[in-house]
Amino acid sequence: MTRSIAKDEMRTTSPRRRASGRSTKDRSTKLPYLPTAAQRAIWVVAARHHTTGLMLLLTQYYLTPEQACSAGLDDHGALVADGFARPILVDPLDLPALGAWFAKTRRLKTPRSIATYLAGRLRKDVSAELRRVDPNIEWQARLTLRIQVLRRWAREVAVLDCGDEEAEYKEFCHDDEADPIEHMRQLSARSRRVLDDAAAVEAKCIATIRAQLGLP
């Protein structure tokens, strides 16, 4: 008897009791990646929340929440973070947002508070922003915003920006063993962008036809 068959028989004779408080929602409805529209919405909402600097630390500079909490700018405008022997060079265009973030007296200062913000307020407002773009999708139920999702997004952007140059990718990820080819095992960010754009064109065509026919 195979293991899977044994599990099925055990389930029919002695069903496992669902843990108290466990969600019955179909987990397959969760998006495994951030659509292009969601990526844009994150920056819009972050600007509204005055958390653009935090999002830059987590994505553009690929810091962990722990590092982001203790990081700061030195007198030369370079980023100082735990675990780095030297300050990290900062894009001059990012300095205003980073400076504003570090100047906040009530900014998120613990990994737990960052995780709560990502999964709570940010996810809720990003979902609302996306509903304006496409009200037919239950974004609140499908969108997942965790640090792992943001770091996956950041890695994908880095792969595109560095042109699959391994040394640059390793430097971005602060990891000598980081592998840019890892993304070839999944649908690439570029492929998803092409599919997203194609879907957007089709949706626009359908909306135009419905409007011409007087349909809602």
Tab-separated table of C-alpha atoms in Angstrom:
chain	number	residue	atom	x	y	z
A	1	MET	CA	0.000	0.000	0.000
A	2	THR	CA	1.423	3.325	-1.016
A	3	ARG	CA	1.762	6.165	1.451
A	4	SER	CA	-0.801	8.338	-0.369
A	5	ILE	CA	-3.401	5.546	-0.405
A	6	ALA	CA	-2.761	4.860	3.268
A	7	LYS	CA	-3.318	8.522	4.059
A	8	ASP	CA	-6.582	8.509	2.089
A	9	GLU	CA	-7.863	5.448	3.948
A	10	MET	CA	-6.919	6.916	7.301
A	11	ARG	CA	-8.732	10.099	6.359
A	12	THR	CA	-11.943	8.204	5.539
A	13	THR	CA	-11.917	6.153	8.715
A	14	SER	CA	-10.631	8.801	11.095
A	15	PRO	CA	-10.989	12.304	9.717
A	16	ARG	CA	-8.524	14.778	11.113
A	17	ARG	CA	-10.110	17.478	13.206
A	18	ARG	CA	-9.445	20.942	11.844
A	19	ALA	CA	-7.368	23.036	14.182
A	20	SER	CA	-9.307	25.734	15.975
A	21	GLY	CA	-9.044	29.091	14.249
A	22	ARG	CA	-7.530	27.687	11.056
A	23	SER	CA	-8.861	29.370	7.922
A	24	THR	CA	-11.016	27.274	5.605
A	25	LYS	CA	-10.237	29.576	2.687
A	26	ASP	CA	-8.820	27.868	-0.368
A	27	ARG	CA	-5.141	28.723	-0.189
A	28	SER	CA	-4.790	28.171	-3.937
A	29	THR	CA	-6.551	31.494	-4.523
A	30	LYS	CA	-3.524	33.354	-3.151
A	31	LEU	CA	-1.314	34.845	-5.841
A	32	PRO	CA	2.198	33.342	-5.689
A	33	TYR	CA	3.709	36.570	-7.028
A	34	LEU	CA	3.050	40.312	-7.217
A	35	PRO	CA	1.360	41.347	-10.462
A	36	THR	CA	2.750	44.432	-12.162
A	37	ALA	CA	-0.312	46.443	-11.130
A	38	ALA	CA	0.255	45.451	-7.494
A	39	GLN	CA	3.893	46.520	-7.660
A	40	ARG	CA	2.867	49.964	-8.885
A	41	ALA	CA	0.122	50.205	-6.273
A	42	ILE	CA	2.572	49.429	-3.466
A	43	TRP	CA	4.608	52.535	-4.267
A	44	VAL	CA	1.473	54.677	-4.530
A	45	VAL	CA	0.186	53.515	-1.154
A	46	ALA	CA	3.626	53.652	0.478
A	47	ALA	CA	3.923	57.314	-0.534
A	48	ARG	CA	0.510	57.933	1.015
A	49	HIS	CA	1.605	56.208	4.228
A	50	HIS	CA	5.011	57.933	4.265
A	51	THR	CA	6.695	54.517	4.206
A	52	THR	CA	8.482	54.826	0.853
A	53	GLY	CA	11.819	54.809	2.664
A	54	LEU	CA	10.981	51.542	4.389
A	55	MET	CA	9.932	49.920	1.127
A	56	LEU	CA	13.189	51.050	-0.473
A	57	LEU	CA	15.175	49.445	2.335
A	58	LEU	CA	13.314	46.152	1.967
A	59	THR	CA	13.374	45.991	-1.826
A	60	GLN	CA	15.862	48.301	-3.564
A	61	TYR	CA	18.518	47.698	-0.906
A	62	TYR	CA	17.391	44.181	0.015
A	63	LEU	CA	17.702	44.587	3.777
A	64	THR	CA	16.030	42.197	6.175
A	65	PRO	CA	13.451	43.700	8.559
A	66	GLU	CA	16.013	43.416	11.359
A	67	GLN	CA	18.585	45.348	9.335
A	68	ALA	CA	16.013	47.921	8.242
A	69	CYS	CA	15.081	48.616	11.853
A	70	SER	CA	18.650	49.409	12.910
A	71	ALA	CA	19.869	51.046	9.684
A	72	GLY	CA	20.631	54.725	9.176
A	73	LEU	CA	22.404	57.235	6.941
A	74	ASP	CA	25.910	58.470	7.678
A	75	ASP	CA	27.175	62.024	7.153
A	76	HIS	CA	27.947	61.256	3.513
A	77	GLY	CA	24.468	59.932	2.691
A	78	ALA	CA	25.511	56.286	2.620
A	79	LEU	CA	23.433	53.553	4.203
A	80	VAL	CA	24.808	51.995	7.375
A	81	ALA	CA	23.320	48.632	8.342
A	82	ASP	CA	24.205	45.737	10.628
A	83	GLY	CA	26.160	42.966	8.952
A	84	PHE	CA	28.014	45.209	6.505
A	85	ALA	CA	31.653	46.103	6.928
A	86	ARG	CA	31.249	49.229	4.788
A	87	PRO	CA	28.386	51.688	4.206
A	88	ILE	CA	26.136	50.921	1.245
A	89	LEU	CA	26.063	53.458	-1.569
A	90	VAL	CA	22.643	55.072	-1.999
A	91	ASP	CA	21.082	56.321	-5.213
A	92	PRO	CA	20.789	60.121	-4.844
A	93	LEU	CA	17.171	59.881	-5.972
A	94	ASP	CA	16.440	57.662	-2.949
A	95	LEU	CA	18.006	59.972	-0.376
A	96	PRO	CA	14.934	62.186	0.257
A	97	ALA	CA	12.666	59.207	0.959
A	98	LEU	CA	15.258	57.424	3.102
A	99	GLY	CA	16.067	60.606	5.016
A	100	ALA	CA	12.371	61.245	5.672
A	101	TRP	CA	11.945	57.676	6.914
A	102	PHE	CA	14.856	57.797	9.336
A	103	ALA	CA	13.725	61.213	10.571
A	104	LYS	CA	10.331	59.825	11.632
A	105	THR	CA	10.121	59.522	15.403
A	106	ARG	CA	7.276	56.993	15.234
A	107	ARG	CA	8.497	54.801	12.408
A	108	LEU	CA	8.227	51.010	12.518
A	109	LYS	CA	11.172	49.901	14.632
A	110	THR	CA	10.696	46.141	15.077
A	111	PRO	CA	10.477	43.250	12.586
A	112	ARG	CA	7.087	42.321	14.039
A	113	SER	CA	5.668	45.805	13.469
A	114	ILE	CA	6.954	45.742	9.881
A	115	ALA	CA	5.339	42.345	9.254
A	116	THR	CA	2.076	43.584	10.757
A	117	TYR	CA	2.140	46.656	8.544
A	118	LEU	CA	2.829	44.655	5.378
A	119	ALA	CA	0.103	42.076	5.989
A	120	GLY	CA	-2.348	44.564	7.462
A	121	ARG	CA	-2.642	48.198	6.495
A	122	LEU	CA	-0.458	48.057	3.381
A	123	ARG	CA	-2.212	44.974	2.002
A	124	LYS	CA	-5.651	46.448	2.705
A	125	ASP	CA	-4.925	49.781	1.020
A	126	VAL	CA	-3.073	48.219	-1.921
A	127	SER	CA	-6.096	45.944	-2.465
A	128	ALA	CA	-8.360	48.985	-2.436
A	129	GLU	CA	-6.098	50.734	-4.931
A	130	LEU	CA	-6.186	47.700	-7.217
A	131	ARG	CA	-9.979	47.524	-7.063
A	132	ARG	CA	-10.039	50.867	-8.845
A	133	VAL	CA	-8.052	49.270	-11.666
A	134	ASP	CA	-9.995	46.010	-11.778
A	135	PRO	CA	-13.096	45.799	-9.537
A	136	ASN	CA	-13.838	42.268	-10.759
A	137	ILE	CA	-10.969	40.678	-8.809
A	138	GLU	CA	-11.155	39.974	-5.080
A	139	TRP	CA	-7.758	41.491	-4.422
A	140	GLN	CA	-8.112	41.398	-0.644
A	141	ALA	CA	-8.510	37.627	-0.765
A	142	ARG	CA	-5.842	36.982	-3.396
A	143	LEU	CA	-3.040	39.387	-2.519
A	144	THR	CA	-0.292	38.307	-0.132
A	145	LEU	CA	2.141	40.882	1.234
A	146	ARG	CA	4.836	39.329	3.382
A	147	ILE	CA	8.526	40.019	3.592
A	148	GLN	CA	9.213	36.845	1.577
A	149	VAL	CA	6.998	38.130	-1.247
A	150	LEU	CA	8.721	41.511	-1.263
A	151	ARG	CA	12.177	39.926	-1.301
A	152	ARG	CA	11.170	37.653	-4.185
A	153	TRP	CA	9.974	40.738	-6.051
A	154	ALA	CA	13.232	42.535	-5.267
A	155	ARG	CA	15.296	39.602	-6.556
A	156	GLU	CA	13.328	39.545	-9.790
A	157	VAL	CA	13.930	43.266	-10.321
A	158	ALA	CA	17.628	42.764	-9.591
A	159	VAL	CA	17.900	39.980	-12.169
A	160	LEU	CA	16.378	42.251	-14.814
A	161	ASP	CA	18.489	45.247	-13.827
A	162	CYS	CA	21.791	43.382	-13.774
A	163	GLY	CA	21.117	41.527	-17.008
A	164	ASP	CA	21.773	38.163	-15.337
A	165	GLU	CA	25.276	39.317	-14.397
A	166	GLU	CA	26.090	36.971	-11.529
A	167	ALA	CA	28.572	39.217	-9.691
A	168	GLU	CA	26.170	42.175	-9.647
A	169	TYR	CA	23.320	39.952	-8.528
A	170	LYS	CA	25.354	38.500	-5.666
A	171	GLU	CA	26.288	42.002	-4.559
A	172	PHE	CA	22.676	43.124	-4.587
A	173	CYS	CA	21.525	40.139	-2.556
A	174	HIS	CA	24.460	40.521	-0.136
A	175	ASP	CA	24.979	36.804	-0.654
A	176	ASP	CA	28.021	35.188	-2.271
A	177	GLU	CA	25.916	32.127	-3.112
A	178	ALA	CA	22.943	33.950	-4.664
A	179	ASP	CA	21.983	32.379	-7.987
A	180	PRO	CA	20.284	34.537	-10.652
A	181	ILE	CA	19.449	31.427	-12.664
A	182	GLU	CA	17.125	30.371	-9.839
A	183	HIS	CA	14.391	32.441	-11.479
A	184	MET	CA	14.576	30.387	-14.642
A	185	ARG	CA	12.914	27.583	-12.689
A	186	GLN	CA	9.771	29.682	-12.456
A	187	LEU	CA	7.923	31.973	-14.816
A	188	SER	CA	10.171	35.009	-15.077
A	189	ALA	CA	9.128	38.521	-14.096
A	190	ARG	CA	9.536	39.581	-17.722
A	191	SER	CA	7.253	36.798	-18.934
A	192	ARG	CA	4.618	37.707	-16.372
A	193	ARG	CA	4.874	41.360	-17.408
A	194	VAL	CA	4.270	40.421	-21.037
A	195	LEU	CA	1.284	38.278	-20.052
A	196	ASP	CA	-0.068	41.031	-17.780
A	197	ASP	CA	0.217	43.601	-20.570
A	198	ALA	CA	-1.444	41.276	-23.060
A	199	ALA	CA	-4.296	40.617	-20.641
A	200	ALA	CA	-4.701	44.357	-20.068
A	201	VAL	CA	-5.008	44.948	-23.824
A	202	GLU	CA	-7.629	42.213	-24.149
A	203	ALA	CA	-9.568	43.553	-21.169
A	204	LYS	CA	-9.563	47.040	-22.704
A	205	CYS	CA	-10.879	45.668	-25.989
A	206	ILE	CA	-13.658	43.806	-24.206
A	207	ALA	CA	-14.594	46.924	-22.223
A	208	THR	CA	-14.736	48.958	-25.455
A	209	ILE	CA	-17.003	46.404	-27.144
A	210	ARG	CA	-19.301	46.224	-24.117
A	211	ALA	CA	-19.554	50.010	-24.076
A	212	GLN	CA	-20.431	50.067	-27.792
A	213	LEU	CA	-23.179	47.482	-27.173
A	214	GLY	CA	-24.492	49.412	-24.194
A	215	LEU	CA	-23.668	46.620	-21.770
A	216	PRO	CA	-22.680	47.318	-18.143
